[in-house]
mmCIF file of C-alpha atoms and ligand atoms in Angstrom:
data_model
loop_
_atom_site.group_PDB
_atom_site.id
_atom_site.type_symbol
_atom_site.label_atom_id
_atom_site.label_comp_id
_atom_site.label_asym_id
_atom_site.label_seq_id
_atom_site.Cartn_x
_atom_site.Cartn_y
_atom_site.Cartn_z
ATOM 1 C CA UNK A 1 156.146 53.556 55.977
ATOM 2 C CA UNK A 2 154.093 51.244 54.154
ATOM 3 C CA UNK A 3 150.830 52.215 52.715
ATOM 4 C CA UNK A 4 148.331 51.551 54.937
ATOM 5 C CA UNK A 5 145.998 54.430 54.683
ATOM 6 C CA UNK A 6 145.388 56.184 57.786
ATOM 7 C CA UNK A 7 148.070 57.771 61.012
ATOM 8 C CA UNK A 8 147.595 59.735 63.944
ATOM 9 C CA UNK A 9 149.430 62.964 65.120
ATOM 10 C CA UNK A 10 152.463 61.065 66.023
ATOM 11 C CA UNK A 11 152.856 58.523 62.800
ATOM 12 C CA UNK A 12 150.810 55.459 64.627
ATOM 13 C CA UNK A 13 147.917 54.042 63.481
ATOM 14 C CA UNK A 14 145.416 53.654 65.662
ATOM 15 C CA UNK A 15 143.212 50.672 66.883
ATOM 16 C CA UNK A 16 140.289 51.704 64.865
ATOM 17 C CA UNK A 17 142.388 53.136 62.085
ATOM 18 C CA UNK A 18 144.590 49.488 61.806
ATOM 19 C CA UNK A 19 140.959 47.676 61.336
ATOM 20 C CA UNK A 20 139.461 49.979 58.838
ATOM 21 C CA UNK A 21 142.912 50.099 56.629
ATOM 22 C CA UNK A 22 143.114 46.079 57.472
ATOM 23 C CA UNK A 23 139.352 45.865 55.881
ATOM 24 C CA UNK A 24 139.645 48.028 52.697
ATOM 25 C CA UNK A 25 143.712 47.316 51.998
ATOM 26 C CA UNK A 26 142.868 45.183 48.742
ATOM 27 C CA UNK A 27 146.203 42.837 49.218
ATOM 28 C CA UNK A 28 145.368 42.545 52.922
ATOM 29 C CA UNK A 29 141.907 41.232 51.803
ATOM 30 C CA UNK A 30 143.557 38.909 49.140
ATOM 31 C CA UNK A 31 145.461 37.395 51.512
ATOM 32 C CA UNK A 32 142.439 36.871 54.316
ATOM 33 C CA UNK A 33 140.669 35.131 51.442
ATOM 34 C CA UNK A 34 142.855 32.800 50.415
ATOM 35 C CA UNK A 35 143.613 31.977 54.050
ATOM 36 C CA UNK A 36 139.542 31.767 54.755
ATOM 37 C CA UNK A 37 139.489 29.810 51.084
ATOM 38 C CA UNK A 38 142.003 27.398 51.772
ATOM 39 C CA UNK A 39 141.509 26.430 54.993
ATOM 40 C CA UNK A 40 138.051 25.319 54.554
ATOM 41 C CA UNK A 41 137.621 21.994 56.017
ATOM 42 C CA UNK A 42 135.558 19.900 53.235
ATOM 43 C CA UNK A 43 136.151 21.716 49.962
ATOM 44 C CA UNK A 44 138.863 24.076 49.502
ATOM 45 C CA UNK A 45 137.467 27.432 47.475
ATOM 46 C CA UNK A 46 139.134 30.703 46.111
ATOM 47 C CA UNK A 47 136.848 33.687 45.379
ATOM 48 C CA UNK A 48 136.288 33.976 41.667
ATOM 49 C CA UNK A 49 136.760 37.853 41.797
ATOM 50 C CA UNK A 50 140.417 36.960 42.445
ATOM 51 C CA UNK A 51 140.905 35.647 39.014
ATOM 52 C CA UNK A 52 140.663 38.820 37.199
ATOM 53 C CA UNK A 53 144.271 40.433 37.931
ATOM 54 C CA UNK A 54 146.098 41.873 34.861
ATOM 55 C CA UNK A 55 147.275 38.176 33.446
ATOM 56 C CA UNK A 56 143.759 37.109 34.082
ATOM 57 C CA UNK A 57 142.020 39.652 32.512
ATOM 58 C CA UNK A 58 144.118 39.686 29.325
ATOM 59 C CA UNK A 59 143.229 35.561 29.449
ATOM 60 C CA UNK A 60 139.381 36.187 29.650
ATOM 61 C CA UNK A 61 139.530 38.739 26.742
ATOM 62 C CA UNK A 62 141.111 35.896 24.635
ATOM 63 C CA UNK A 63 138.575 33.528 26.034
ATOM 64 C CA UNK A 64 135.871 35.818 24.462
ATOM 65 C CA UNK A 65 137.617 34.991 20.696
ATOM 66 C CA UNK A 66 137.372 30.965 21.184
ATOM 67 C CA UNK A 67 135.028 29.019 19.382
ATOM 68 C CA UNK A 68 133.978 26.894 22.017
ATOM 69 C CA UNK A 69 133.091 30.068 24.262
ATOM 70 C CA UNK A 70 130.233 31.897 22.444
ATOM 71 C CA UNK A 71 128.796 34.094 25.508
ATOM 72 C CA UNK A 72 130.071 37.349 25.199
ATOM 73 C CA UNK A 73 129.928 37.206 21.485
ATOM 74 C CA UNK A 74 126.545 36.390 21.522
ATOM 75 C CA UNK A 75 125.904 39.201 24.101
ATOM 76 C CA UNK A 76 127.181 41.742 21.860
ATOM 77 C CA UNK A 77 125.807 40.392 19.012
ATOM 78 C CA UNK A 78 122.324 40.990 20.554
ATOM 79 C CA UNK A 79 123.101 44.597 21.787
ATOM 80 C CA UNK A 80 124.471 45.087 18.132
ATOM 81 C CA UNK A 81 120.927 44.305 16.834
ATOM 82 C CA UNK A 82 118.741 45.039 19.431
ATOM 83 C CA UNK A 83 119.984 48.189 21.121
ATOM 84 C CA UNK A 84 117.818 50.945 19.102
ATOM 85 C CA UNK A 85 114.676 48.564 20.539
ATOM 86 C CA UNK A 86 116.019 48.744 23.509
ATOM 87 C CA UNK A 87 116.415 52.069 24.018
ATOM 88 C CA UNK A 88 113.022 52.593 22.426
ATOM 89 C CA UNK A 89 111.672 51.202 25.723
ATOM 90 C CA UNK A 90 113.443 53.486 27.678
ATOM 91 C CA UNK A 91 112.025 56.126 29.779
ATOM 92 C CA UNK A 92 114.475 59.306 29.239
ATOM 93 C CA UNK A 93 116.273 61.464 30.221
ATOM 94 C CA UNK A 94 118.350 58.784 30.949
ATOM 95 C CA UNK A 95 121.718 58.089 32.564
ATOM 96 C CA UNK A 96 123.721 55.132 32.089
ATOM 97 C CA UNK A 97 125.603 52.862 34.693
ATOM 98 C CA UNK A 98 127.511 49.422 34.179
ATOM 99 C CA UNK A 99 128.437 46.951 36.876
ATOM 100 C CA UNK A 100 131.572 45.717 35.895
ATOM 101 C CA UNK A 101 132.336 47.427 32.637
ATOM 102 C CA UNK A 102 135.520 45.431 31.424
ATOM 103 C CA UNK A 103 136.621 46.891 28.015
ATOM 104 C CA UNK A 104 133.193 48.915 27.639
ATOM 105 C CA UNK A 105 133.251 47.281 23.866
ATOM 106 C CA UNK A 106 129.799 46.087 23.655
ATOM 107 C CA UNK A 107 128.212 49.069 25.455
ATOM 108 C CA UNK A 108 129.311 50.970 22.489
ATOM 109 C CA UNK A 109 126.055 50.325 20.756
ATOM 110 C CA UNK A 110 123.594 51.292 23.858
ATOM 111 C CA UNK A 111 125.880 54.534 24.396
ATOM 112 C CA UNK A 112 125.222 55.109 20.435
ATOM 113 C CA UNK A 113 121.351 54.725 20.266
ATOM 114 C CA UNK A 114 120.848 56.753 23.034
ATOM 115 C CA UNK A 115 122.892 59.663 21.194
ATOM 116 C CA UNK A 116 120.403 59.831 18.682
ATOM 117 C CA UNK A 117 118.458 61.413 21.699
ATOM 118 C CA UNK A 118 119.967 62.897 24.549
ATOM 119 C CA UNK A 119 123.354 63.939 25.924
ATOM 120 C CA UNK A 120 124.031 60.812 28.153
ATOM 121 C CA UNK A 121 126.288 60.357 31.283
ATOM 122 C CA UNK A 122 127.769 57.025 31.179
ATOM 123 C CA UNK A 123 129.541 55.691 34.727
ATOM 124 C CA UNK A 124 131.201 52.466 33.866
ATOM 125 C CA UNK A 125 131.800 50.839 37.600
ATOM 126 C CA UNK A 126 134.885 48.604 37.974
ATOM 127 C CA UNK A 127 137.492 47.854 41.083
ATOM 128 C CA UNK A 128 140.102 47.766 37.959
ATOM 129 C CA UNK A 129 141.811 51.071 37.344
ATOM 130 C CA UNK A 130 143.088 49.373 33.803
ATOM 131 C CA UNK A 131 139.838 48.122 32.741
ATOM 132 C CA UNK A 132 138.251 51.713 33.534
ATOM 133 C CA UNK A 133 141.049 53.398 31.129
ATOM 134 C CA UNK A 134 140.963 50.800 28.462
ATOM 135 C CA UNK A 135 136.861 51.278 28.556
ATOM 136 C CA UNK A 136 137.202 55.520 28.843
ATOM 137 C CA UNK A 137 139.699 55.138 25.497
ATOM 138 C CA UNK A 138 137.387 52.305 24.290
ATOM 139 C CA UNK A 139 134.488 54.618 23.903
ATOM 140 C CA UNK A 140 135.647 58.258 23.763
ATOM 141 C CA UNK A 141 134.668 59.076 20.562
ATOM 142 C CA UNK A 142 130.928 58.690 21.124
ATOM 143 C CA UNK A 143 129.360 61.794 20.543
ATOM 144 C CA UNK A 144 127.071 63.406 23.430
ATOM 145 C CA UNK A 145 128.197 60.884 26.029
ATOM 146 C CA UNK A 146 130.250 62.070 29.205
ATOM 147 C CA UNK A 147 132.208 59.104 30.617
ATOM 148 C CA UNK A 148 132.361 58.960 34.259
ATOM 149 C CA UNK A 149 134.192 56.385 35.647
ATOM 150 C CA UNK A 150 133.835 54.989 38.950
ATOM 151 C CA UNK A 151 136.569 52.710 40.628
ATOM 152 C CA UNK A 152 134.380 50.723 43.155
ATOM 153 C CA UNK A 153 132.939 47.456 43.677
ATOM 154 C CA UNK A 154 129.370 47.061 42.181
ATOM 155 C CA UNK A 155 126.990 48.330 45.223
ATOM 156 C CA UNK A 156 129.148 50.629 46.486
ATOM 157 C CA UNK A 157 129.592 52.368 42.951
ATOM 158 C CA UNK A 158 126.387 52.401 42.258
ATOM 159 C CA UNK A 159 125.119 54.028 45.165
ATOM 160 C CA UNK A 160 127.809 57.001 44.522
ATOM 161 C CA UNK A 161 126.545 57.105 40.863
ATOM 162 C CA UNK A 162 122.499 57.016 42.075
ATOM 163 C CA UNK A 163 123.391 59.960 44.317
ATOM 164 C CA UNK A 164 124.018 62.163 41.450
ATOM 165 C CA UNK A 165 121.072 61.709 39.661
ATOM 166 C CA UNK A 166 119.521 65.190 38.451
ATOM 167 C CA UNK A 167 115.794 65.512 38.881
ATOM 168 C CA UNK A 168 113.361 63.681 36.957
ATOM 169 C CA UNK A 169 116.419 61.728 35.299
ATOM 170 C CA UNK A 170 115.783 57.827 35.269
ATOM 171 C CA UNK A 171 119.066 55.307 35.156
ATOM 172 C CA UNK A 172 119.636 52.421 32.871
ATOM 173 C CA UNK A 173 121.926 49.803 34.955
ATOM 174 C CA UNK A 174 123.917 47.458 32.571
ATOM 175 C CA UNK A 175 124.677 44.339 34.293
ATOM 176 C CA UNK A 176 126.107 41.692 30.715
ATOM 177 C CA UNK A 177 128.383 39.327 30.114
ATOM 178 C CA UNK A 178 126.036 37.056 32.359
ATOM 179 C CA UNK A 179 128.417 38.048 35.258
ATOM 180 C CA UNK A 180 125.057 37.060 37.338
ATOM 181 C CA UNK A 181 125.887 33.940 36.867
ATOM 182 C CA UNK A 182 128.787 33.664 38.756
ATOM 183 C CA UNK A 183 126.664 34.734 42.171
ATOM 184 C CA UNK A 184 124.549 31.035 43.343
ATOM 185 C CA UNK A 185 120.812 31.690 43.026
ATOM 186 C CA UNK A 186 120.638 33.109 46.043
ATOM 187 C CA UNK A 187 123.283 35.257 45.920
ATOM 188 C CA UNK A 188 122.010 36.476 42.600
ATOM 189 C CA UNK A 189 118.630 37.035 43.731
ATOM 190 C CA UNK A 190 120.206 38.877 47.013
ATOM 191 C CA UNK A 191 122.211 40.980 44.775
ATOM 192 C CA UNK A 192 118.948 42.302 41.984
ATOM 193 C CA UNK A 193 117.402 43.255 45.448
ATOM 194 C CA UNK A 194 120.580 45.369 46.499
ATOM 195 C CA UNK A 195 120.197 46.759 43.052
ATOM 196 C CA UNK A 196 116.737 47.246 42.986
ATOM 197 C CA UNK A 197 116.627 49.339 47.005
ATOM 198 C CA UNK A 198 119.436 51.967 44.971
ATOM 199 C CA UNK A 199 117.136 51.992 42.135
ATOM 200 C CA UNK A 200 113.542 54.145 41.963
ATOM 201 C CA UNK A 201 110.601 53.042 39.882
ATOM 202 C CA UNK A 202 110.319 53.410 36.414
ATOM 203 C CA UNK A 203 114.526 52.553 36.255
ATOM 204 C CA UNK A 204 115.653 49.904 33.961
ATOM 205 C CA UNK A 205 118.058 47.420 34.003
ATOM 206 C CA UNK A 206 119.430 45.087 31.430
ATOM 207 C CA UNK A 207 120.456 41.976 32.458
ATOM 208 C CA UNK A 208 122.385 39.451 30.625
ATOM 209 C CA UNK A 209 122.018 35.750 31.143
ATOM 210 C CA UNK A 210 123.563 32.676 29.535
ATOM 211 C CA UNK A 211 120.944 29.928 28.832
ATOM 212 C CA UNK A 212 121.514 25.869 29.269
ATOM 213 C CA UNK A 213 122.655 24.476 26.046
ATOM 214 C CA UNK A 214 123.897 20.639 25.908
ATOM 215 C CA UNK A 215 126.429 19.096 28.640
ATOM 216 C CA UNK A 216 128.979 18.762 25.897
ATOM 217 C CA UNK A 217 128.580 22.806 24.740
ATOM 218 C CA UNK A 218 128.500 23.938 28.045
ATOM 219 C CA UNK A 219 131.844 21.763 29.239
ATOM 220 C CA UNK A 220 134.060 22.567 25.828
ATOM 221 C CA UNK A 221 133.206 26.392 26.742
ATOM 222 C CA UNK A 222 134.996 25.864 29.791
ATOM 223 C CA UNK A 223 137.229 23.695 28.979
ATOM 224 C CA UNK A 224 138.581 24.729 25.622
ATOM 225 C CA UNK A 225 141.206 22.725 23.246
ATOM 226 C CA UNK A 226 143.734 25.292 23.807
ATOM 227 C CA UNK A 227 144.050 25.494 27.113
ATOM 228 C CA UNK A 228 143.340 28.994 27.441
ATOM 229 C CA UNK A 229 140.263 28.526 30.259
ATOM 230 C CA UNK A 230 142.901 26.490 31.797
ATOM 231 C CA UNK A 231 145.104 28.866 31.750
ATOM 232 C CA UNK A 232 143.171 31.475 32.786
ATOM 233 C CA UNK A 233 142.097 28.920 36.148
ATOM 234 C CA UNK A 234 145.914 28.254 37.169
ATOM 235 C CA UNK A 235 146.572 31.621 36.917
ATOM 236 C CA UNK A 236 145.013 32.368 40.187
ATOM 237 C CA UNK A 237 147.659 30.037 41.898
ATOM 238 C CA UNK A 238 150.120 31.895 39.488
ATOM 239 C CA UNK A 239 149.066 35.272 41.410
ATOM 240 C CA UNK A 240 148.975 33.556 44.612
ATOM 241 C CA UNK A 241 152.692 32.987 43.915
ATOM 242 C CA UNK A 242 153.003 36.216 42.644
ATOM 243 C CA UNK A 243 151.491 38.411 45.238
ATOM 244 C CA UNK A 244 151.417 36.496 48.568
ATOM 245 C CA UNK A 245 154.771 34.600 47.414
ATOM 246 C CA UNK A 246 153.798 31.241 47.596
ATOM 247 C CA UNK A 247 155.375 28.095 46.050
ATOM 248 C CA UNK A 248 152.394 26.496 44.501
ATOM 249 C CA UNK A 249 153.930 24.160 41.372
ATOM 250 C CA UNK A 250 151.403 24.895 38.561
ATOM 251 C CA UNK A 251 152.612 21.452 36.970
ATOM 252 C CA UNK A 252 151.130 19.839 39.966
ATOM 253 C CA UNK A 253 147.828 20.944 39.497
ATOM 254 C CA UNK A 254 145.128 20.760 36.926
ATOM 255 C CA UNK A 255 142.132 22.695 35.639
ATOM 256 C CA UNK A 256 138.794 20.675 35.884
ATOM 257 C CA UNK A 257 135.240 21.923 34.529
ATOM 258 C CA UNK A 258 132.156 19.858 35.585
ATOM 259 C CA UNK A 259 128.442 20.436 35.521
ATOM 260 C CA UNK A 260 126.658 20.311 38.512
ATOM 261 C CA UNK A 261 123.263 19.373 37.401
ATOM 262 C CA UNK A 262 121.304 19.951 40.917
ATOM 263 C CA UNK A 263 122.379 23.780 40.736
ATOM 264 C CA UNK A 264 122.918 24.048 36.932
ATOM 265 C CA UNK A 265 125.838 25.291 37.160
ATOM 266 C CA UNK A 266 129.583 25.084 35.549
ATOM 267 C CA UNK A 267 132.195 24.570 38.209
ATOM 268 C CA UNK A 268 135.906 25.324 37.309
ATOM 269 C CA UNK A 269 138.111 23.506 39.972
ATOM 270 C CA UNK A 270 141.619 23.242 40.562
ATOM 271 C CA UNK A 271 142.769 19.342 41.247
ATOM 272 C CA UNK A 272 145.653 18.565 42.968
ATOM 273 C CA UNK A 273 147.809 15.704 41.000
ATOM 274 C CA UNK A 274 149.462 14.424 43.834
ATOM 275 C CA UNK A 275 149.940 14.654 47.842
ATOM 276 C CA UNK A 276 151.831 18.110 48.535
ATOM 277 C CA UNK A 277 152.225 20.986 50.689
ATOM 278 C CA UNK A 278 152.180 24.390 49.453
ATOM 279 C CA UNK A 279 153.676 27.315 51.985
ATOM 280 C CA UNK A 280 151.615 30.720 51.548
ATOM 281 C CA UNK A 281 153.743 33.475 53.706
ATOM 282 C CA UNK A 282 151.486 36.436 53.013
ATOM 283 C CA UNK A 283 148.871 34.345 53.980
ATOM 284 C CA UNK A 284 150.949 33.091 57.359
ATOM 285 C CA UNK A 285 150.158 29.526 55.789
ATOM 286 C CA UNK A 286 150.750 26.127 55.037
ATOM 287 C CA UNK A 287 148.271 24.406 53.206
ATOM 288 C CA UNK A 288 148.199 20.134 52.693
ATOM 289 C CA UNK A 289 146.495 18.541 49.342
ATOM 290 C CA UNK A 290 145.901 15.135 49.412
ATOM 291 C CA UNK A 291 146.002 13.521 45.968
ATOM 292 C CA UNK A 292 143.002 14.167 43.628
ATOM 293 C CA UNK A 293 141.649 17.187 46.094
ATOM 294 C CA UNK A 294 140.233 20.797 43.995
ATOM 295 C CA UNK A 295 140.026 23.885 45.133
ATOM 296 C CA UNK A 296 136.993 25.096 43.514
ATOM 297 C CA UNK A 297 137.661 28.764 41.968
ATOM 298 C CA UNK A 298 134.344 29.369 39.767
ATOM 299 C CA UNK A 299 130.678 28.306 39.088
ATOM 300 C CA UNK A 300 128.698 29.773 36.214
ATOM 301 C CA UNK A 301 125.212 29.535 36.534
ATOM 302 C CA UNK A 302 123.347 28.595 33.346
ATOM 303 C CA UNK A 303 119.505 30.146 33.015
ATOM 304 C CA UNK A 304 116.246 29.335 31.592
ATOM 305 C CA UNK A 305 114.714 31.572 29.439
ATOM 306 C CA UNK A 306 111.507 31.920 31.626
ATOM 307 C CA UNK A 307 113.448 31.503 34.938
ATOM 308 C CA UNK A 308 114.839 35.505 34.096
ATOM 309 C CA UNK A 309 110.968 37.042 34.648
ATOM 310 C CA UNK A 310 110.204 34.721 37.733
ATOM 311 C CA UNK A 311 113.393 35.960 39.073
ATOM 312 C CA UNK A 312 113.476 39.628 38.343
ATOM 313 C CA UNK A 313 109.861 39.755 39.713
ATOM 314 C CA UNK A 314 111.065 38.450 42.955
ATOM 315 C CA UNK A 315 113.482 40.998 43.029
ATOM 316 C CA UNK A 316 111.108 44.165 42.942
ATOM 317 C CA UNK A 317 111.721 44.442 38.872
ATOM 318 C CA UNK A 318 109.152 43.612 36.024
ATOM 319 C CA UNK A 319 110.512 42.117 32.707
ATOM 320 C CA UNK A 320 109.365 44.140 29.989
ATOM 321 C CA UNK A 321 111.098 42.479 27.328
ATOM 322 C CA UNK A 322 113.767 39.802 26.234
ATOM 323 C CA UNK A 323 115.851 39.118 23.035
ATOM 324 C CA UNK A 324 117.732 35.708 22.536
ATOM 325 C CA UNK A 325 120.571 34.984 20.558
ATOM 326 C CA UNK A 326 119.653 32.828 17.165
ATOM 327 C CA UNK A 327 123.797 31.360 17.491
ATOM 328 C CA UNK A 328 124.119 30.866 21.267
ATOM 329 C CA UNK A 329 121.798 30.558 23.842
ATOM 330 C CA UNK A 330 122.145 33.906 25.475
ATOM 331 C CA UNK A 331 119.164 36.586 26.730
ATOM 332 C CA UNK A 332 119.385 39.981 27.227
ATOM 333 C CA UNK A 333 116.375 40.573 29.458
ATOM 334 C CA UNK A 334 114.996 44.635 30.295
ATOM 335 C CA UNK A 335 113.580 44.856 33.493
ATOM 336 C CA UNK A 336 111.656 47.683 35.194
ATOM 337 C CA UNK A 337 111.903 48.863 38.924
ATOM 338 C CA UNK A 338 108.240 48.582 39.880
HETATM 339 C C1 AVI B 1 132.963 36.684 33.571
HETATM 340 N N1 AVI B 1 132.035 35.012 33.305
HETATM 341 C C2 AVI B 1 130.411 35.644 33.128
HETATM 342 C C3 AVI B 1 132.836 34.489 32.976
HETATM 343 C C4 AVI B 1 131.572 32.628 33.019
HETATM 344 O O1 AVI B 1 131.294 32.191 31.838
HETATM 345 O O2 AVI B 1 131.253 32.575 33.791
HETATM 346 C C5 AVI B 1 134.121 33.618 33.261
HETATM 347 C C6 AVI B 1 134.396 32.748 32.511
HETATM 348 N N2 AVI B 1 135.090 31.407 33.330
HETATM 349 C C7 AVI B 1 135.622 30.819 32.252
HETATM 350 N N3 AVI B 1 135.358 31.593 31.324
HETATM 351 C C8 AVI B 1 134.771 32.287 31.422
#
């Protein structure tokens, strides 16, 4: 019997069970999202969260070492240099929840700085069990810290974790690496609002945002010479081949990075090099591409330094402090829930 989750006494799914399992089964969700995205009438698109299967996550790790892509290193530098200053501004006792911890490497500095003051519960919230396991391995040597992984989507995980709050305890939510840039600006604001509603006044959020820089630097960051970002993008088609039994010919699609000036975002696309048909049995779909047509796979919005406090205010936070990297325009902003 396939693992659909829920059955009634005689082994058949009820309609309600079936609906629930279709909604929550990750491979059904992937198949459905691929179908929705590739049948859009104007611009075909695929949600960027699907870039991160095991291969995509490993490629993203390599991207973070590329000379053209300074974002992750800037984030790490700021946390390493200013963890003590950041922790000094927090109200304790405090628990730490991280939205999308990844390997957890850059969180070490904050946890070590907190460790000098208190015992800390650290809740990495991740949908990838591989990343959670890596994070637990990476940080388990830090003293006075309990790592309590939560395999959930960001907001579901945060709700679950916040429910474990002890009396008088505050929360620090880490949302690092400019992941907020992968939402469009309205969705970013909505997301911050949702986080704020889960938090209590006096709780904090440390928000990493990549800042605007020269056009050439922004494009190079998403179209590196070695072609790692191209592989990261194309892997999404390879993933559809692997998981949904599709027949994308990867040599017939090209990685494209472009800057959308109107919304100040780098967009990644996959451009069809010719007219072609692709069959995706797992999504019960045959898609036609015309020559030059693209699939939009990711947006990475760039912020100005002054925009972040305004955004924070609209979401019910006050921006208490900001730190900016000297080598790569990137900011860490400490927001306090009002
Ligand atoms: C995870 N995220 C913030 C990265 C970014 O820069 O938007 C993802 C990425 N895409 C291509 N390179 C890196």
